[in-house]
Amino acid sequence: MAIIKIEEKYEYLKDVLLSILLIGIAFVINAGMSIRGLYQDDLFMWSTRRGVGFFKYVFPDQTRKFRPVYWIVAWIYQGILKNNIYLIVPINIIIAAIIAIGVYFFAKEMAKSRGLAFIPASMFLISRFSYYNIGQFLGVMEAMALVFALLMLYFLYLYIKNGKGVYFYYACGFYFLNCFTHERFMVLLPMLIFAAIVGKRRKILNALISISLFVLITLIRLLALKSFMPEGTGGSKVSETFNIADFFHSMRIEILYLNTGPEHLNGINFHNVNTALKIVIIIGILAAFAFTIKFIYSIAVYSKKIELSWIKNILLFAGFIIGSMVSSAVTIRVEMRWVYAPYLFMLLLISYIYGVDKSIIVKRFNSKKVKASMGKIFHVSFTAVVLLFVWAFCMITADIYYRGYYDNIYIFIGQNRANSLADETYYKYGKDLRDKRIFII
């Protein structure tokens, strides 16, 4: 018994060390970011708190968006920070690292491998899509929405796997919170209904609960905003700006965003990207396709039957990917931060696919008909591991390259100006600027 306990502690220590490593990666990869002066939406959020009570701040009389869950956190967050806004980025980095650790444990549960689980967690942190979550005060809102969506996915996964009704109700709770954190995640309603239908019990009841929850959320929004339709980005209205051609164009941009994208958001036009990196990106795309084909081949050739749970879970992850992409494509433009959610869900889907592929290969290797091989020694699909590592290496290389062009992104151009203004005023002279003349060129 003592030996077993020592081994369990050793396994636990591995998780702790990898979690610490993820925190280190989060700080190293975001070392160049800082907020010393507030700008644009951050400045607006900060200024609206002054002279306004808690209830008035969380439930304003006139607003085009209704996000009370985020506004509660923002009120508390600003009260703790006070004027120490330089702490925003370190706090955002810690939040991102915590999410990555959650991704690691979720992926480990599905992939049954620490090494493979560490890959998506690292890719999540290194991804250039995190620019807003880290480099803006409002990044807390994006992080909260991402956490709620991730928890919703996790509990629906557990519900489909174990059939325990409490997991479904947890997912409903996080869906409710998310709809009042960022309204675009209302689009994930079909995934609640899907999980209810494919669940093991109370299918009709749970489907009705999902629909009733959506109706309740819509009624609350109607009372608060006098409108059913969510607001678009940049002050636009979805009801006025939605166009089917633009929708499919935005979907195309989101798919391409994994490796390319518009210059004003990527910082560099893909045509001007280094030729060597273009080759790396192409290799990464081919590796991802080959990994998918390898998975299909394993099912077709090595699996005796296709398990229904595989189909259910793949559809669950795919639904979260498509849903979060659709919610970002209905407004006037695609924002890079909105691609972060479908990217995360894609990383988890790949982790799940690897886990299924591994289980098929392990069963095959346990057969007496199969001779010794590298795969049998390591109890993994050696081909799948190689393809995953190639894909991850190419994606990480591309993301690090694109991060070098952050200063060309519109939001950082403005943030750098705000930082410079703060450096030349508040951080140089303190609060007493009454006898100073400030020139802004």
Short mmCIF file of C-alpha atoms in Angstrom, two decimals:
data_model
loop_
_atom_site.label_atom_id
_atom_site.label_comp_id
_atom_site.label_asym_id
_atom_site.label_seq_id
_atom_site.Cartn_x
_atom_site.Cartn_y
_atom_site.Cartn_z
CA MET A 1 0.00 0.00 0.00
CA ALA A 2 2.85 2.39 0.84
CA ILE A 3 4.46 1.78 -2.56
CA ILE A 4 1.15 2.54 -4.31
CA LYS A 5 0.79 5.80 -2.37
CA ILE A 6 4.34 6.85 -3.28
CA GLU A 7 3.64 6.15 -6.95
CA GLU A 8 0.40 8.16 -6.77
CA LYS A 9 2.25 11.10 -5.20
CA TYR A 10 4.90 10.86 -7.91
CA GLU A 11 2.22 10.96 -10.60
CA TYR A 12 0.60 13.94 -8.87
CA LEU A 13 3.99 15.68 -8.75
CA LYS A 14 4.29 15.34 -12.53
CA ASP A 15 1.03 17.24 -12.95
CA VAL A 16 2.22 19.96 -10.56
CA LEU A 17 5.53 20.38 -12.41
CA LEU A 18 3.82 20.59 -15.81
CA SER A 19 1.35 23.13 -14.40
CA ILE A 20 4.25 25.26 -13.14
CA LEU A 21 5.86 24.95 -16.58
CA LEU A 22 2.65 26.22 -18.19
CA ILE A 23 2.68 29.25 -15.88
CA GLY A 24 6.28 29.89 -16.92
CA ILE A 25 5.38 29.66 -20.61
CA ALA A 26 2.52 32.12 -20.09
CA PHE A 27 4.84 34.75 -18.61
CA VAL A 28 7.69 34.22 -21.09
CA ILE A 29 5.53 34.32 -24.22
CA ASN A 30 3.73 37.50 -23.07
CA ALA A 31 6.79 39.25 -21.68
CA GLY A 32 6.54 42.18 -24.12
CA MET A 33 2.99 43.22 -23.20
CA SER A 34 2.15 45.96 -20.72
CA ILE A 35 -0.67 48.34 -19.84
CA ARG A 36 0.50 51.60 -18.29
CA GLY A 37 -2.25 53.82 -19.66
CA LEU A 38 -5.87 53.02 -20.44
CA TYR A 39 -7.19 53.26 -23.98
CA GLN A 40 -10.45 52.96 -25.94
CA ASP A 41 -12.88 50.40 -24.40
CA ASP A 42 -10.69 49.96 -21.30
CA LEU A 43 -10.77 53.70 -20.61
CA PHE A 44 -14.55 53.75 -21.06
CA MET A 45 -15.06 50.82 -18.68
CA TRP A 46 -12.82 52.42 -16.07
CA SER A 47 -14.39 55.87 -16.31
CA THR A 48 -17.98 54.63 -16.02
CA ARG A 49 -17.32 53.25 -12.52
CA ARG A 50 -16.40 56.58 -10.98
CA GLY A 51 -19.28 58.19 -9.10
CA VAL A 52 -21.61 55.27 -9.84
CA GLY A 53 -22.93 52.81 -7.26
CA PHE A 54 -22.54 49.05 -7.56
CA PHE A 55 -26.13 48.34 -8.59
CA LYS A 56 -26.13 51.19 -11.12
CA TYR A 57 -22.86 49.94 -12.62
CA VAL A 58 -24.02 46.33 -12.94
CA PHE A 59 -27.53 47.20 -14.13
CA PRO A 60 -27.23 50.52 -16.01
CA ASP A 61 -30.34 52.37 -17.18
CA GLN A 62 -29.18 52.83 -20.75
CA THR A 63 -26.97 50.26 -22.39
CA ARG A 64 -26.67 48.55 -25.76
CA LYS A 65 -25.20 45.43 -24.19
CA PHE A 66 -26.24 43.52 -21.09
CA ARG A 67 -23.35 41.77 -19.34
CA PRO A 68 -24.06 41.91 -15.59
CA VAL A 69 -21.93 38.85 -14.73
CA TYR A 70 -18.86 40.50 -16.25
CA TRP A 71 -19.74 43.91 -14.81
CA ILE A 72 -19.88 42.45 -11.29
CA VAL A 73 -16.36 41.08 -11.75
CA ALA A 74 -15.18 44.34 -13.38
CA TRP A 75 -16.49 46.37 -10.44
CA ILE A 76 -14.67 44.20 -7.91
CA TYR A 77 -11.55 43.97 -10.09
CA GLN A 78 -11.25 47.75 -10.45
CA GLY A 79 -11.86 48.25 -6.75
CA ILE A 80 -8.95 45.93 -5.93
CA LEU A 81 -6.59 47.37 -8.56
CA LYS A 82 -7.37 51.05 -7.88
CA ASN A 83 -4.78 53.01 -9.92
CA ASN A 84 -2.30 50.12 -10.18
CA ILE A 85 -3.25 49.37 -13.78
CA TYR A 86 0.25 48.02 -14.52
CA LEU A 87 -0.93 44.87 -12.69
CA ILE A 88 -3.60 44.15 -15.33
CA VAL A 89 -1.27 42.25 -17.68
CA PRO A 90 0.34 40.02 -14.98
CA ILE A 91 -3.12 39.17 -13.62
CA ASN A 92 -4.39 38.41 -17.14
CA ILE A 93 -1.38 36.15 -17.71
CA ILE A 94 -2.12 34.23 -14.50
CA ILE A 95 -5.76 33.82 -15.56
CA ALA A 96 -4.62 32.50 -18.97
CA ALA A 97 -2.24 30.06 -17.26
CA ILE A 98 -5.06 28.77 -15.03
CA ILE A 99 -7.22 28.18 -18.11
CA ALA A 100 -4.32 26.36 -19.78
CA ILE A 101 -3.91 24.13 -16.72
CA GLY A 102 -7.62 23.31 -16.95
CA VAL A 103 -7.16 22.49 -20.63
CA TYR A 104 -4.22 20.24 -19.69
CA PHE A 105 -6.28 18.17 -17.22
CA PHE A 106 -9.25 17.97 -19.60
CA ALA A 107 -7.01 16.86 -22.48
CA LYS A 108 -5.18 14.39 -20.22
CA GLU A 109 -8.47 12.77 -19.26
CA MET A 110 -9.35 12.27 -22.93
CA ALA A 111 -5.90 11.47 -24.38
CA LYS A 112 -4.72 9.37 -21.41
CA SER A 113 -1.30 10.96 -21.86
CA ARG A 114 0.41 13.81 -20.01
CA GLY A 115 2.75 14.58 -22.90
CA LEU A 116 -0.05 14.83 -25.42
CA ALA A 117 -2.20 16.86 -23.00
CA PHE A 118 0.64 19.33 -22.48
CA ILE A 119 0.71 20.09 -26.22
CA PRO A 120 -2.78 21.67 -26.55
CA ALA A 121 -2.34 23.50 -23.23
CA SER A 122 0.91 25.04 -24.49
CA MET A 123 -0.58 25.84 -27.89
CA PHE A 124 -3.47 27.61 -26.17
CA LEU A 125 -1.04 29.88 -24.30
CA ILE A 126 1.31 30.55 -27.21
CA SER A 127 -1.51 31.22 -29.68
CA ARG A 128 -1.49 34.74 -31.11
CA PHE A 129 -5.28 34.81 -30.61
CA SER A 130 -4.66 35.55 -26.91
CA TYR A 131 -3.56 39.12 -27.67
CA TYR A 132 -6.80 40.67 -26.37
CA ASN A 133 -7.16 38.42 -23.32
CA ILE A 134 -3.70 39.49 -22.15
CA GLY A 135 -3.19 43.02 -23.50
CA GLN A 136 -6.52 44.62 -22.50
CA PHE A 137 -8.46 45.13 -19.28
CA LEU A 138 -11.53 43.81 -21.13
CA GLY A 139 -9.51 40.64 -21.68
CA VAL A 140 -10.99 39.51 -18.36
CA MET A 141 -14.40 39.43 -20.05
CA GLU A 142 -13.07 37.29 -22.91
CA ALA A 143 -11.32 35.00 -20.42
CA MET A 144 -14.49 34.63 -18.33
CA ALA A 145 -16.56 33.79 -21.41
CA LEU A 146 -13.94 31.25 -22.48
CA VAL A 147 -13.89 29.65 -19.01
CA PHE A 148 -17.69 29.35 -18.89
CA ALA A 149 -17.80 27.87 -22.40
CA LEU A 150 -15.01 25.42 -21.50
CA LEU A 151 -16.79 24.34 -18.32
CA MET A 152 -20.05 23.96 -20.24
CA LEU A 153 -18.27 21.70 -22.74
CA TYR A 154 -16.54 19.70 -19.99
CA PHE A 155 -19.76 18.96 -18.09
CA LEU A 156 -21.66 18.07 -21.26
CA TYR A 157 -18.80 15.69 -22.11
CA LEU A 158 -19.11 14.11 -18.65
CA TYR A 159 -22.90 13.96 -18.98
CA ILE A 160 -22.73 12.12 -22.30
CA LYS A 161 -20.05 9.83 -20.87
CA ASN A 162 -21.57 9.03 -17.45
CA GLY A 163 -25.22 10.01 -17.79
CA LYS A 164 -25.34 11.80 -14.42
CA GLY A 165 -28.02 14.50 -14.59
CA VAL A 166 -26.10 16.85 -12.28
CA TYR A 167 -23.45 17.35 -14.99
CA PHE A 168 -26.13 18.51 -17.43
CA TYR A 169 -27.48 21.02 -14.91
CA TYR A 170 -23.96 22.31 -14.24
CA ALA A 171 -23.61 22.88 -17.99
CA CYS A 172 -26.93 24.77 -18.02
CA GLY A 173 -25.70 26.95 -15.15
CA PHE A 174 -22.49 27.90 -16.95
CA TYR A 175 -24.45 28.56 -20.15
CA PHE A 176 -26.68 30.97 -18.19
CA LEU A 177 -23.66 32.78 -16.72
CA ASN A 178 -21.99 32.98 -20.12
CA CYS A 179 -25.00 34.55 -21.84
CA PHE A 180 -24.70 37.45 -19.38
CA THR A 181 -20.92 37.63 -19.72
CA HIS A 182 -20.80 37.82 -23.52
CA GLU A 183 -24.00 37.47 -25.51
CA ARG A 184 -22.39 35.79 -28.51
CA PHE A 185 -22.24 32.50 -26.59
CA MET A 186 -26.03 32.30 -26.61
CA VAL A 187 -25.49 30.45 -29.87
CA LEU A 188 -24.33 27.37 -27.92
CA LEU A 189 -27.93 26.50 -26.99
CA PRO A 190 -28.10 23.69 -29.64
CA MET A 191 -25.31 21.87 -27.79
CA LEU A 192 -27.45 21.68 -24.65
CA ILE A 193 -30.31 20.27 -26.68
CA PHE A 194 -27.94 17.87 -28.46
CA ALA A 195 -26.55 16.57 -25.17
CA ALA A 196 -30.09 16.16 -23.81
CA ILE A 197 -31.14 14.13 -26.85
CA VAL A 198 -28.09 11.82 -26.90
CA GLY A 199 -28.05 11.48 -23.11
CA LYS A 200 -28.99 8.28 -21.35
CA ARG A 201 -32.09 9.47 -19.46
CA ARG A 202 -34.67 12.27 -19.15
CA LYS A 203 -34.12 13.27 -22.78
CA ILE A 204 -37.37 15.18 -23.31
CA LEU A 205 -37.26 16.83 -19.88
CA ASN A 206 -33.65 18.03 -20.31
CA ALA A 207 -34.37 19.29 -23.82
CA LEU A 208 -37.32 21.28 -22.45
CA ILE A 209 -35.13 22.63 -19.64
CA SER A 210 -32.60 23.82 -22.24
CA ILE A 211 -35.26 25.59 -24.30
CA SER A 212 -36.88 27.10 -21.19
CA LEU A 213 -33.49 28.39 -20.05
CA PHE A 214 -32.97 30.10 -23.42
CA VAL A 215 -36.46 31.65 -23.25
CA LEU A 216 -35.70 32.95 -19.74
CA ILE A 217 -32.41 34.46 -20.88
CA THR A 218 -34.10 36.08 -23.88
CA LEU A 219 -36.86 37.57 -21.70
CA ILE A 220 -34.31 39.02 -19.27
CA ARG A 221 -32.41 40.56 -22.19
CA LEU A 222 -35.67 41.91 -23.62
CA LEU A 223 -36.50 43.63 -20.32
CA ALA A 224 -33.00 45.08 -20.08
CA LEU A 225 -32.44 46.10 -23.71
CA LYS A 226 -35.94 46.23 -25.22
CA SER A 227 -34.59 44.02 -28.00
CA PHE A 228 -34.21 40.31 -28.79
CA MET A 229 -31.25 40.71 -31.16
CA PRO A 230 -27.72 40.90 -29.71
CA GLU A 231 -25.51 43.86 -30.57
CA GLY A 232 -22.76 43.51 -33.13
CA THR A 233 -19.19 44.70 -32.82
CA GLY A 234 -18.17 48.34 -33.26
CA GLY A 235 -21.58 49.66 -32.18
CA SER A 236 -23.38 47.91 -35.05
CA LYS A 237 -26.68 46.02 -34.89
CA VAL A 238 -26.81 42.46 -36.18
CA SER A 239 -30.39 42.96 -37.33
CA GLU A 240 -29.27 45.82 -39.59
CA THR A 241 -25.87 44.61 -40.80
CA PHE A 242 -26.32 40.85 -41.26
CA ASN A 243 -25.75 39.66 -44.81
CA ILE A 244 -25.55 36.00 -45.89
CA ALA A 245 -22.66 36.67 -48.29
CA ASP A 246 -20.71 38.50 -45.57
CA PHE A 247 -21.50 35.65 -43.16
CA PHE A 248 -19.85 33.02 -45.37
CA HIS A 249 -16.97 35.40 -46.08
CA SER A 250 -16.41 35.78 -42.32
CA MET A 251 -16.58 32.01 -41.83
CA ARG A 252 -13.90 31.62 -44.49
CA ILE A 253 -11.73 34.21 -42.75
CA GLU A 254 -12.09 32.39 -39.43
CA ILE A 255 -11.00 29.09 -40.98
CA LEU A 256 -8.04 30.75 -42.69
CA TYR A 257 -7.19 32.61 -39.49
CA LEU A 258 -5.49 29.52 -38.13
CA ASN A 259 -2.57 30.29 -40.42
CA THR A 260 -3.36 33.47 -42.36
CA GLY A 261 -5.69 36.43 -41.90
CA PRO A 262 -6.11 40.14 -42.64
CA GLU A 263 -3.14 42.40 -42.07
CA HIS A 264 -4.91 44.81 -39.68
CA LEU A 265 -5.40 41.94 -37.22
CA ASN A 266 -2.38 39.72 -37.93
CA GLY A 267 0.07 42.59 -38.18
CA ILE A 268 1.42 41.36 -41.52
CA ASN A 269 -0.16 40.31 -44.80
CA PHE A 270 0.23 36.60 -45.49
CA HIS A 271 1.76 37.41 -48.90
CA ASN A 272 4.60 39.20 -47.09
CA VAL A 273 5.25 36.35 -44.67
CA ASN A 274 8.68 34.73 -44.83
CA THR A 275 8.77 31.97 -47.47
CA ALA A 276 10.23 29.48 -44.99
CA LEU A 277 7.33 30.11 -42.62
CA LYS A 278 4.83 29.60 -45.44
CA ILE A 279 6.38 26.18 -46.03
CA VAL A 280 6.18 25.43 -42.29
CA ILE A 281 2.48 26.42 -42.28
CA ILE A 282 1.76 24.19 -45.29
CA ILE A 283 3.55 21.27 -43.59
CA GLY A 284 1.45 21.86 -40.47
CA ILE A 285 -1.79 21.81 -42.47
CA LEU A 286 -0.75 18.59 -44.21
CA ALA A 287 0.17 17.00 -40.87
CA ALA A 288 -3.27 17.90 -39.46
CA PHE A 289 -4.99 16.35 -42.49
CA ALA A 290 -2.79 13.26 -42.25
CA PHE A 291 -3.62 12.93 -38.53
CA THR A 292 -7.34 13.00 -39.36
CA ILE A 293 -6.92 10.44 -42.14
CA LYS A 294 -4.88 8.25 -39.78
CA PHE A 295 -7.74 8.34 -37.27
CA ILE A 296 -10.30 7.36 -39.90
CA TYR A 297 -7.96 4.56 -41.07
CA SER A 298 -7.64 3.22 -37.50
CA ILE A 299 -11.42 3.05 -37.15
CA ALA A 300 -11.95 1.49 -40.57
CA VAL A 301 -9.18 -1.12 -40.37
CA TYR A 302 -8.38 -1.84 -36.72
CA SER A 303 -11.66 -1.25 -34.90
CA LYS A 304 -14.20 -4.07 -34.88
CA LYS A 305 -17.07 -1.62 -34.54
CA ILE A 306 -17.69 2.11 -34.38
CA GLU A 307 -18.73 3.04 -30.86
CA LEU A 308 -21.67 5.42 -30.60
CA SER A 309 -19.90 7.43 -27.88
CA TRP A 310 -17.18 8.41 -30.38
CA ILE A 311 -19.74 9.92 -32.73
CA LYS A 312 -21.55 11.71 -29.90
CA ASN A 313 -18.41 13.31 -28.50
CA ILE A 314 -16.95 14.28 -31.87
CA LEU A 315 -20.26 15.95 -32.74
CA LEU A 316 -20.23 17.69 -29.35
CA PHE A 317 -16.78 19.19 -29.89
CA ALA A 318 -17.54 20.01 -33.53
CA GLY A 319 -20.75 21.75 -32.45
CA PHE A 320 -18.85 23.99 -30.04
CA ILE A 321 -16.33 24.84 -32.78
CA ILE A 322 -19.00 25.65 -35.38
CA GLY A 323 -21.25 27.46 -32.91
CA SER A 324 -18.53 29.80 -31.67
CA MET A 325 -17.49 30.48 -35.26
CA VAL A 326 -21.05 31.28 -36.32
CA SER A 327 -21.50 33.70 -33.40
CA SER A 328 -18.44 35.61 -34.58
CA ALA A 329 -19.44 35.65 -38.25
CA VAL A 330 -22.87 37.30 -37.99
CA THR A 331 -21.52 40.78 -37.21
CA ILE A 332 -19.69 43.32 -39.40
CA ARG A 333 -16.18 41.90 -39.01
CA VAL A 334 -14.19 39.06 -37.54
CA GLU A 335 -12.13 39.88 -34.47
CA MET A 336 -9.03 37.81 -33.82
CA ARG A 337 -9.96 37.33 -30.15
CA TRP A 338 -13.18 35.60 -31.23
CA VAL A 339 -11.21 32.88 -33.01
CA TYR A 340 -9.66 31.95 -29.66
CA ALA A 341 -12.75 29.97 -28.56
CA PRO A 342 -13.10 27.73 -31.67
CA TYR A 343 -9.31 27.29 -31.64
CA LEU A 344 -9.48 26.01 -28.05
CA PHE A 345 -12.33 23.64 -28.87
CA MET A 346 -10.37 22.36 -31.87
CA LEU A 347 -7.37 21.60 -29.62
CA LEU A 348 -9.65 19.60 -27.32
CA LEU A 349 -11.25 17.76 -30.25
CA ILE A 350 -7.81 16.70 -31.46
CA SER A 351 -6.98 15.51 -27.93
CA TYR A 352 -10.14 13.43 -27.90
CA ILE A 353 -9.44 11.99 -31.35
CA TYR A 354 -5.94 11.02 -30.23
CA GLY A 355 -7.40 9.30 -27.16
CA VAL A 356 -9.80 7.26 -29.30
CA ASP A 357 -7.04 6.38 -31.77
CA LYS A 358 -4.80 5.33 -28.90
CA SER A 359 -7.48 3.08 -27.39
CA ILE A 360 -7.96 1.36 -30.76
CA ILE A 361 -4.22 0.80 -31.17
CA VAL A 362 -3.79 -0.47 -27.60
CA LYS A 363 -6.55 -3.04 -28.12
CA ARG A 364 -4.88 -4.12 -31.34
CA PHE A 365 -1.47 -4.41 -29.70
CA ASN A 366 -2.91 -6.47 -26.88
CA SER A 367 -3.92 -9.02 -29.48
CA LYS A 368 -1.61 -12.03 -29.74
CA LYS A 369 -1.61 -11.70 -33.52
CA VAL A 370 0.39 -8.47 -33.44
CA LYS A 371 4.16 -8.75 -33.09
CA ALA A 372 6.38 -6.37 -31.07
CA SER A 373 6.82 -2.88 -32.48
CA MET A 374 7.63 0.68 -31.41
CA GLY A 375 3.94 1.34 -31.00
CA LYS A 376 3.43 -1.71 -28.82
CA ILE A 377 6.39 -0.82 -26.62
CA PHE A 378 5.02 2.68 -25.91
CA HIS A 379 1.36 1.69 -26.10
CA VAL A 380 0.61 4.53 -28.50
CA SER A 381 -0.03 5.07 -32.14
CA PHE A 382 3.48 6.08 -33.14
CA THR A 383 2.27 7.63 -36.42
CA ALA A 384 -0.36 9.73 -34.64
CA VAL A 385 2.21 11.03 -32.14
CA VAL A 386 4.64 12.06 -34.88
CA LEU A 387 1.91 13.82 -36.88
CA LEU A 388 0.67 15.65 -33.79
CA PHE A 389 4.15 16.84 -32.88
CA VAL A 390 4.77 18.07 -36.44
CA TRP A 391 1.45 19.91 -36.51
CA ALA A 392 2.02 21.46 -33.06
CA PHE A 393 5.57 22.53 -33.93
CA CYS A 394 4.38 24.23 -37.12
CA MET A 395 1.48 25.99 -35.38
CA ILE A 396 3.66 27.20 -32.50
CA THR A 397 6.32 28.43 -34.94
CA ALA A 398 3.70 30.40 -36.90
CA ASP A 399 2.16 31.88 -33.76
CA ILE A 400 5.53 33.03 -32.41
CA TYR A 401 6.32 34.59 -35.80
CA TYR A 402 2.99 36.47 -35.92
CA ARG A 403 3.45 37.65 -32.33
CA GLY A 404 6.47 39.58 -33.58
CA TYR A 405 4.06 41.83 -35.52
CA TYR A 406 1.72 42.68 -32.65
CA ASP A 407 2.73 46.34 -32.76
CA ASN A 408 1.14 46.61 -36.22
CA ILE A 409 -2.27 45.52 -34.92
CA TYR A 410 -4.64 48.46 -34.49
CA ILE A 411 -5.34 47.78 -30.82
CA PHE A 412 -1.65 47.77 -29.87
CA ILE A 413 -0.94 50.92 -31.88
CA GLY A 414 -3.43 52.75 -29.67
CA GLN A 415 -2.28 50.97 -26.51
CA ASN A 416 1.35 51.92 -27.16
CA ARG A 417 0.29 55.57 -27.51
CA ALA A 418 -1.64 55.36 -24.24
CA ASN A 419 1.40 53.80 -22.54
CA SER A 420 3.64 56.57 -23.88
CA LEU A 421 1.23 59.26 -22.69
CA ALA A 422 1.12 57.69 -19.22
CA ASP A 423 4.94 57.43 -19.11
CA GLU A 424 5.37 61.11 -19.97
CA THR A 425 2.74 62.36 -17.53
CA TYR A 426 1.52 60.28 -14.59
CA TYR A 427 4.60 58.08 -14.17
CA LYS A 428 6.96 61.04 -14.55
CA TYR A 429 5.18 63.73 -12.48
CA GLY A 430 2.71 61.78 -10.36
CA LYS A 431 -0.80 63.04 -9.67
CA ASP A 432 0.13 66.71 -9.50
CA LEU A 433 -0.07 67.92 -13.11
CA ARG A 434 -1.73 71.25 -12.38
CA ASP A 435 1.33 73.37 -13.19
CA LYS A 436 2.38 71.32 -16.23
CA ARG A 437 1.66 72.00 -19.88
CA ILE A 438 1.10 68.80 -21.88
CA PHE A 439 1.58 68.72 -25.64
CA ILE A 440 0.28 65.72 -27.59
CA ILE A 441 1.88 65.45 -31.02
#
